[in-house]
Amino acid sequence: MIRHGWESRAYYLCDNLSAILCSKEGSISNLPFINLTASSENGVILLGSKGGLLSNLRFSGMNLTCRRWANYPGGLVDYRPGCQDVVNHGAAGIIMEYIEGFEVENIVNIRWSNYQNELWGNPLDFRP
């Protein structure tokens, strides 16, 4: 079931909903992210899947600031819509799952705010 009208803690560039939609998984490759500036409470989340791999992603000239502004607890990652819901996970600049080939070039800045109750994690968090 796909829910409409929910507010996510993250915004997706691309959804992988194959488990929900019963469709064949595909892949995304050779995708550049150039000259991006963003503020986020939970960083950037790049999720592939076992059968639908993300490959050769390139970040160039990126400025990411991770800071808290909402009234909910930190340390959570929002996988909705999908097979998982909201799960406990330390805050990272970029979380990557099922990624093959990740390149950073030129100036990529990841900054953490001074919010005293937040435990910011690693800038890059790779998972299988």
CSV table of N, CA and C in Angstrom, one decimal:
chain,number,residue,atom,x,y,z
A,1,MET,N,0.8,-1.2,0.0
A,1,MET,CA,0.0,0.0,0.0
A,1,MET,C,0.9,1.2,0.0
A,2,ILE,N,0.6,2.2,-0.9
A,2,ILE,CA,1.4,3.4,-0.9
A,2,ILE,C,0.5,4.5,-0.2
A,3,ARG,N,1.2,5.1,0.8
A,3,ARG,CA,0.4,6.1,1.6
A,3,ARG,C,0.6,7.5,0.9
A,4,HIS,N,-0.4,8.2,0.8
A,4,HIS,CA,-0.4,9.6,0.3
A,4,HIS,C,-0.6,10.5,1.5
A,5,GLY,N,0.0,11.7,1.4
A,5,GLY,CA,-0.2,12.7,2.4
A,5,GLY,C,0.6,12.6,3.6
A,6,TRP,N,1.7,11.8,3.6
A,6,TRP,CA,2.5,11.7,4.8
A,6,TRP,C,3.7,12.7,4.6
A,7,GLU,N,4.2,13.1,5.7
A,7,GLU,CA,5.3,14.0,5.7
A,7,GLU,C,6.6,13.2,6.1
A,8,SER,N,7.5,13.1,5.3
A,8,SER,CA,8.7,12.3,5.5
A,8,SER,C,9.8,13.2,6.2
A,9,ARG,N,10.7,12.5,6.8
A,9,ARG,CA,11.9,13.3,7.4
A,9,ARG,C,13.0,13.4,6.4
A,10,ALA,N,12.7,12.9,5.2
A,10,ALA,CA,13.7,13.0,4.1
A,10,ALA,C,12.9,13.2,2.8
A,11,TYR,N,13.5,13.8,1.8
A,11,TYR,CA,12.8,13.9,0.5
A,11,TYR,C,13.6,13.2,-0.5
A,12,TYR,N,12.9,12.4,-1.3
A,12,TYR,CA,13.5,11.5,-2.3
A,12,TYR,C,13.7,12.1,-3.6
A,13,LEU,N,14.9,11.9,-4.2
A,13,LEU,CA,15.1,12.2,-5.6
A,13,LEU,C,14.5,11.0,-6.5
A,14,CYS,N,14.6,9.8,-6.0
A,14,CYS,CA,14.1,8.7,-6.7
A,14,CYS,C,13.7,7.6,-5.6
A,15,ASP,N,12.6,7.0,-5.8
A,15,ASP,CA,12.1,6.0,-4.9
A,15,ASP,C,12.4,4.6,-5.5
A,16,ASN,N,12.7,3.7,-4.6
A,16,ASN,CA,12.7,2.3,-5.1
A,16,ASN,C,11.6,1.6,-4.4
A,17,LEU,N,10.5,1.4,-5.0
A,17,LEU,CA,9.3,0.9,-4.4
A,17,LEU,C,8.9,-0.5,-5.1
A,18,SER,N,9.9,-1.2,-5.6
A,18,SER,CA,9.6,-2.4,-6.3
A,18,SER,C,9.0,-3.5,-5.4
A,19,ALA,N,9.4,-3.5,-4.2
A,19,ALA,CA,8.7,-4.5,-3.3
A,19,ALA,C,7.3,-4.2,-3.1
A,20,ILE,N,6.9,-3.0,-3.1
A,20,ILE,CA,5.5,-2.6,-2.9
A,20,ILE,C,4.7,-2.7,-4.2
A,21,LEU,N,5.3,-2.3,-5.3
A,21,LEU,CA,4.6,-2.3,-6.6
A,21,LEU,C,4.8,-3.6,-7.4
A,22,CYS,N,5.5,-4.6,-6.8
A,22,CYS,CA,5.7,-5.9,-7.5
A,22,CYS,C,6.3,-5.7,-8.9
A,23,SER,N,7.2,-4.8,-9.1
A,23,SER,CA,7.8,-4.6,-10.4
A,23,SER,C,9.2,-5.0,-10.3
A,24,LYS,N,9.8,-5.1,-11.5
A,24,LYS,CA,11.2,-5.5,-11.6
A,24,LYS,C,12.1,-4.4,-11.2
A,25,GLU,N,13.2,-4.7,-10.4
A,25,GLU,CA,14.1,-3.7,-10.0
A,25,GLU,C,15.0,-3.3,-11.1
A,26,GLY,N,15.4,-2.1,-11.2
A,26,GLY,CA,16.3,-1.6,-12.2
A,26,GLY,C,17.6,-1.1,-11.6
A,27,SER,N,18.3,-0.2,-12.3
A,27,SER,CA,19.5,0.4,-11.8
A,27,SER,C,19.6,1.8,-12.3
A,28,ILE,N,20.3,2.6,-11.5
A,28,ILE,CA,20.6,4.0,-11.9
A,28,ILE,C,22.2,4.0,-11.9
A,29,SER,N,22.7,4.6,-12.9
A,29,SER,CA,24.2,4.6,-13.0
A,29,SER,C,24.6,5.9,-13.7
A,30,ASN,N,25.9,6.3,-13.4
A,30,ASN,CA,26.6,7.4,-14.0
A,30,ASN,C,25.7,8.7,-13.8
A,31,LEU,N,25.4,8.9,-12.5
A,31,LEU,CA,24.6,10.1,-12.2
A,31,LEU,C,25.4,11.1,-11.5
A,32,PRO,N,25.6,12.3,-12.1
A,32,PRO,CA,26.3,13.4,-11.4
A,32,PRO,C,25.4,14.3,-10.6
A,33,PHE,N,25.9,14.7,-9.4
A,33,PHE,CA,25.2,15.7,-8.6
A,33,PHE,C,26.2,16.9,-8.5
A,34,ILE,N,25.9,18.0,-9.2
A,34,ILE,CA,26.8,19.1,-9.4
A,34,ILE,C,26.3,20.4,-8.8
A,35,ASN,N,27.1,21.1,-8.0
A,35,ASN,CA,26.8,22.4,-7.5
A,35,ASN,C,25.5,22.4,-6.7
A,36,LEU,N,25.4,21.6,-5.7
A,36,LEU,CA,24.2,21.5,-4.8
A,36,LEU,C,24.5,22.2,-3.5
A,37,THR,N,23.5,22.9,-3.0
A,37,THR,CA,23.6,23.4,-1.6
A,37,THR,C,22.3,23.0,-0.9
A,38,ALA,N,22.5,22.4,0.3
A,38,ALA,CA,21.3,21.9,1.0
A,38,ALA,C,21.5,22.0,2.5
A,39,SER,N,20.4,22.1,3.2
A,39,SER,CA,20.3,22.0,4.6
A,39,SER,C,19.4,20.8,4.9
A,40,SER,N,19.9,20.0,5.9
A,40,SER,CA,19.1,18.8,6.2
A,40,SER,C,19.2,18.4,7.7
A,41,GLU,N,18.2,17.8,8.2
A,41,GLU,CA,18.3,17.3,9.6
A,41,GLU,C,18.9,15.9,9.6
A,42,ASN,N,18.8,15.2,8.6
A,42,ASN,CA,19.2,13.8,8.5
A,42,ASN,C,20.2,13.5,7.4
A,43,GLY,N,20.8,14.5,6.9
A,43,GLY,CA,21.8,14.3,5.8
A,43,GLY,C,21.2,13.8,4.5
A,44,VAL,N,22.0,13.2,3.7
A,44,VAL,CA,21.6,12.7,2.4
A,44,VAL,C,21.5,11.1,2.5
A,45,ILE,N,20.5,10.5,2.0
A,45,ILE,CA,20.3,9.1,2.0
A,45,ILE,C,20.2,8.6,0.6
A,46,LEU,N,21.2,7.7,0.2
A,46,LEU,CA,21.2,7.1,-1.1
A,46,LEU,C,21.0,5.6,-0.9
A,47,LEU,N,19.9,5.1,-1.4
A,47,LEU,CA,19.5,3.7,-1.2
A,47,LEU,C,19.3,3.0,-2.5
A,48,GLY,N,20.1,2.0,-2.7
A,48,GLY,CA,19.8,1.1,-3.8
A,48,GLY,C,19.1,-0.1,-3.2
A,49,SER,N,19.2,-1.3,-3.8
A,49,SER,CA,18.6,-2.5,-3.3
A,49,SER,C,19.5,-3.6,-3.8
A,50,LYS,N,19.3,-4.8,-3.3
A,50,LYS,CA,20.1,-6.0,-3.7
A,50,LYS,C,20.0,-6.2,-5.2
A,51,GLY,N,18.8,-6.1,-5.8
A,51,GLY,CA,18.6,-6.3,-7.2
A,51,GLY,C,18.6,-5.1,-8.1
A,52,GLY,N,18.6,-3.9,-7.5
A,52,GLY,CA,18.6,-2.7,-8.2
A,52,GLY,C,19.6,-1.7,-7.7
A,53,LEU,N,20.8,-1.9,-8.3
A,53,LEU,CA,22.0,-1.2,-7.7
A,53,LEU,C,22.1,0.3,-8.2
A,54,LEU,N,22.6,1.1,-7.3
A,54,LEU,CA,23.0,2.5,-7.7
A,54,LEU,C,24.5,2.4,-8.0
A,55,SER,N,24.9,2.9,-9.1
A,55,SER,CA,26.4,2.8,-9.4
A,55,SER,C,26.9,4.1,-10.0
A,56,ASN,N,28.2,4.3,-9.8
A,56,ASN,CA,28.9,5.5,-10.3
A,56,ASN,C,28.2,6.8,-10.1
A,57,LEU,N,28.0,7.1,-8.8
A,57,LEU,CA,27.4,8.4,-8.5
A,57,LEU,C,28.6,9.4,-8.2
A,58,ARG,N,28.4,10.6,-8.7
A,58,ARG,CA,29.5,11.6,-8.6
A,58,ARG,C,28.9,12.9,-8.0
A,59,PHE,N,29.6,13.3,-6.9
A,59,PHE,CA,29.3,14.6,-6.2
A,59,PHE,C,30.4,15.6,-6.5
A,60,SER,N,30.0,16.7,-7.0
A,60,SER,CA,31.0,17.8,-7.3
A,60,SER,C,30.4,19.1,-6.8
A,61,GLY,N,31.2,19.9,-6.1
A,61,GLY,CA,30.8,21.2,-5.7
A,61,GLY,C,29.6,21.2,-4.8
A,62,MET,N,29.5,20.4,-3.8
A,62,MET,CA,28.3,20.2,-2.9
A,62,MET,C,28.6,20.9,-1.6
A,63,ASN,N,27.6,21.6,-1.1
A,63,ASN,CA,27.6,22.1,0.3
A,63,ASN,C,26.4,21.6,1.0
A,64,LEU,N,26.7,20.8,2.1
A,64,LEU,CA,25.6,20.2,2.9
A,64,LEU,C,25.8,20.7,4.3
A,65,THR,N,24.7,21.2,4.9
A,65,THR,CA,24.7,21.6,6.3
A,65,THR,C,23.7,20.7,7.0
A,66,CYS,N,24.2,20.0,8.0
A,66,CYS,CA,23.3,19.2,8.8
A,66,CYS,C,23.0,19.9,10.1
A,67,ARG,N,21.7,20.2,10.4
A,67,ARG,CA,21.3,20.9,11.6
A,67,ARG,C,19.9,20.5,12.0
A,68,ARG,N,19.6,20.7,13.2
A,68,ARG,CA,18.3,20.4,13.8
A,68,ARG,C,17.4,21.6,13.8
A,69,TRP,N,16.1,21.5,13.4
A,69,TRP,CA,15.2,22.6,13.5
A,69,TRP,C,13.8,22.1,13.9
A,70,ALA,N,13.5,20.8,13.7
A,70,ALA,CA,12.2,20.3,14.0
A,70,ALA,C,12.1,19.8,15.5
A,71,ASN,N,10.9,19.5,15.9
A,71,ASN,CA,10.7,19.2,17.3
A,71,ASN,C,10.6,17.7,17.6
A,72,TYR,N,11.3,16.8,16.8
A,72,TYR,CA,11.3,15.4,17.0
A,72,TYR,C,12.7,15.0,17.3
A,73,PRO,N,12.9,13.8,18.0
A,73,PRO,CA,14.3,13.4,18.3
A,73,PRO,C,15.1,13.0,17.1
A,74,GLY,N,16.4,13.2,17.2
A,74,GLY,CA,17.4,12.9,16.2
A,74,GLY,C,17.7,11.4,16.3
A,75,GLY,N,18.7,11.0,15.5
A,75,GLY,CA,19.2,9.6,15.5
A,75,GLY,C,18.3,8.7,14.8
A,76,LEU,N,17.4,9.1,13.9
A,76,LEU,CA,16.5,8.3,13.1
A,76,LEU,C,16.7,8.5,11.6
A,77,VAL,N,16.5,7.4,10.9
A,77,VAL,CA,16.5,7.5,9.4
A,77,VAL,C,15.1,7.1,8.9
A,78,ASP,N,14.5,7.8,8.0
A,78,ASP,CA,13.2,7.6,7.5
A,78,ASP,C,13.3,6.9,6.2
A,79,TYR,N,12.9,5.6,6.1
A,79,TYR,CA,12.9,4.8,4.9
A,79,TYR,C,11.6,4.9,4.2
A,80,ARG,N,10.6,5.6,4.7
A,80,ARG,CA,9.3,5.6,4.1
A,80,ARG,C,9.3,6.4,2.7
A,81,PRO,N,8.5,6.1,1.8
A,81,PRO,CA,7.7,4.8,1.7
A,81,PRO,C,8.6,3.7,1.3
A,82,GLY,N,8.3,2.5,1.8
A,82,GLY,CA,9.2,1.4,1.5
A,82,GLY,C,8.9,0.3,2.5
A,83,CYS,N,9.9,-0.7,2.5
A,83,CYS,CA,9.7,-1.8,3.4
A,83,CYS,C,10.0,-1.5,4.8
A,84,GLN,N,10.8,-0.5,5.1
A,84,GLN,CA,11.1,-0.2,6.5
A,84,GLN,C,10.4,1.1,6.8
A,85,ASP,N,10.3,1.5,8.0
A,85,ASP,CA,9.7,2.7,8.4
A,85,ASP,C,10.8,3.6,8.9
A,86,VAL,N,10.6,4.2,10.1
A,86,VAL,CA,11.7,5.0,10.7
A,86,VAL,C,12.5,4.1,11.6
A,87,VAL,N,13.8,4.1,11.4
A,87,VAL,CA,14.7,3.2,12.2
A,87,VAL,C,15.8,4.1,12.9
A,88,ASN,N,16.3,3.5,14.0
A,88,ASN,CA,17.4,4.2,14.8
A,88,ASN,C,18.6,4.1,13.9
A,89,HIS,N,19.3,5.2,13.8
A,89,HIS,CA,20.5,5.3,13.1
A,89,HIS,C,21.2,6.6,13.4
A,90,GLY,N,22.5,6.6,13.7
A,90,GLY,CA,23.2,7.8,13.9
A,90,GLY,C,23.2,8.8,12.7
A,91,ALA,N,23.2,10.0,13.0
A,91,ALA,CA,23.2,11.0,11.9
A,91,ALA,C,24.5,11.0,11.1
A,92,ALA,N,24.5,10.9,9.8
A,92,ALA,CA,25.6,11.0,9.0
A,92,ALA,C,25.4,12.0,7.9
A,93,GLY,N,26.5,12.5,7.3
A,93,GLY,CA,26.4,13.4,6.2
A,93,GLY,C,25.7,12.8,5.0
A,94,ILE,N,26.2,11.6,4.6
A,94,ILE,CA,25.7,10.9,3.5
A,94,ILE,C,25.6,9.4,3.9
A,95,ILE,N,24.4,8.8,3.9
A,95,ILE,CA,24.2,7.4,4.1
A,95,ILE,C,24.1,6.7,2.8
A,96,MET,N,24.8,5.6,2.6
A,96,MET,CA,24.8,4.9,1.3
A,96,MET,C,24.6,3.4,1.6
A,97,GLU,N,23.6,2.8,0.9
A,97,GLU,CA,23.3,1.4,0.9
A,97,GLU,C,23.2,0.9,-0.5
A,98,TYR,N,23.8,-0.2,-0.8
A,98,TYR,CA,23.8,-0.8,-2.1
A,98,TYR,C,24.2,0.2,-3.2
A,99,ILE,N,25.4,0.7,-3.0
A,99,ILE,CA,26.0,1.7,-3.9
A,99,ILE,C,27.3,1.0,-4.4
A,100,GLU,N,27.5,1.1,-5.7
A,100,GLU,CA,28.8,0.6,-6.3
A,100,GLU,C,29.4,1.7,-7.1
A,101,GLY,N,30.4,2.3,-6.6
A,101,GLY,CA,31.1,3.4,-7.3
A,101,GLY,C,30.5,4.8,-6.8
A,102,PHE,N,31.3,5.4,-6.0
A,102,PHE,CA,30.9,6.7,-5.4
A,102,PHE,C,32.1,7.6,-5.5
A,103,GLU,N,32.0,8.8,-6.1
A,103,GLU,CA,33.1,9.7,-6.4
A,103,GLU,C,32.8,11.1,-5.8
A,104,VAL,N,33.8,11.7,-5.2
A,104,VAL,CA,33.7,13.0,-4.7
A,104,VAL,C,34.8,13.8,-5.3
A,105,GLU,N,34.5,15.0,-5.9
A,105,GLU,CA,35.5,15.8,-6.5
A,105,GLU,C,35.2,17.3,-6.3
A,106,ASN,N,36.2,18.0,-6.6
A,106,ASN,CA,36.2,19.5,-6.3
A,106,ASN,C,35.9,19.7,-4.9
A,107,ILE,N,35.2,20.7,-4.5
A,107,ILE,CA,34.9,21.0,-3.1
A,107,ILE,C,33.6,20.4,-2.7
A,108,VAL,N,33.6,19.5,-1.8
A,108,VAL,CA,32.4,18.9,-1.2
A,108,VAL,C,32.5,19.2,0.3
A,109,ASN,N,31.6,20.1,0.8
A,109,ASN,CA,31.6,20.5,2.2
A,109,ASN,C,30.4,19.8,3.0
A,110,ILE,N,30.7,19.1,4.1
A,110,ILE,CA,29.7,18.6,4.9
A,110,ILE,C,29.9,19.2,6.3
A,111,ARG,N,28.9,20.0,6.8
A,111,ARG,CA,29.1,20.7,8.1
A,111,ARG,C,28.0,20.2,9.0
A,112,TRP,N,28.4,20.2,10.3
A,112,TRP,CA,27.4,19.8,11.4
A,112,TRP,C,27.2,21.1,12.2
A,113,SER,N,26.0,21.2,12.7
A,113,SER,CA,25.6,22.4,13.5
A,113,SER,C,26.2,22.1,14.9
A,114,ASN,N,26.1,23.1,15.8
A,114,ASN,CA,26.5,23.0,17.2
A,114,ASN,C,25.4,22.6,18.1
A,115,TYR,N,24.4,22.0,17.6
A,115,TYR,CA,23.2,21.7,18.4
A,115,TYR,C,23.8,20.7,19.5
A,116,GLN,N,23.6,21.1,20.8
A,116,GLN,CA,24.3,20.4,21.8
A,116,GLN,C,23.8,19.0,22.1
A,117,ASN,N,22.6,18.7,21.8
A,117,ASN,CA,22.0,17.4,22.2
A,117,ASN,C,22.1,16.4,21.0
A,118,GLU,N,22.6,16.8,19.9
A,118,GLU,CA,22.7,15.9,18.7
A,118,GLU,C,24.1,15.3,18.7
A,119,LEU,N,24.2,14.0,18.4
A,119,LEU,CA,25.4,13.3,18.2
A,119,LEU,C,25.6,13.1,16.7
A,120,TRP,N,26.4,14.0,16.1
A,120,TRP,CA,26.6,13.8,14.7
A,120,TRP,C,27.6,12.7,14.4
A,121,GLY,N,27.4,11.9,13.4
A,121,GLY,CA,28.2,10.8,13.1
A,121,GLY,C,29.3,11.1,12.1
A,122,ASN,N,29.6,10.1,11.3
A,122,ASN,CA,30.6,10.2,10.2
A,122,ASN,C,30.1,10.9,9.0
A,123,PRO,N,30.9,11.6,8.3
A,123,PRO,CA,30.5,12.3,7.1
A,123,PRO,C,29.9,11.3,6.1
A,124,LEU,N,30.6,10.2,5.9
A,124,LEU,CA,30.1,9.2,4.9
A,124,LEU,C,29.9,7.9,5.7
A,125,ASP,N,28.7,7.3,5.5
A,125,ASP,CA,28.3,6.0,6.1
A,125,ASP,C,28.0,5.0,5.0
A,126,PHE,N,28.9,4.1,4.8
A,126,PHE,CA,28.7,3.0,3.8
A,126,PHE,C,28.1,1.8,4.4
A,127,ARG,N,27.1,1.2,3.8
A,127,ARG,CA,26.5,-0.1,4.2
A,127,ARG,C,26.5,-1.0,3.1
A,128,PRO,N,26.5,-2.3,3.3
A,128,PRO,CA,26.5,-3.3,2.2
A,128,PRO,C,25.4,-3.0,1.2
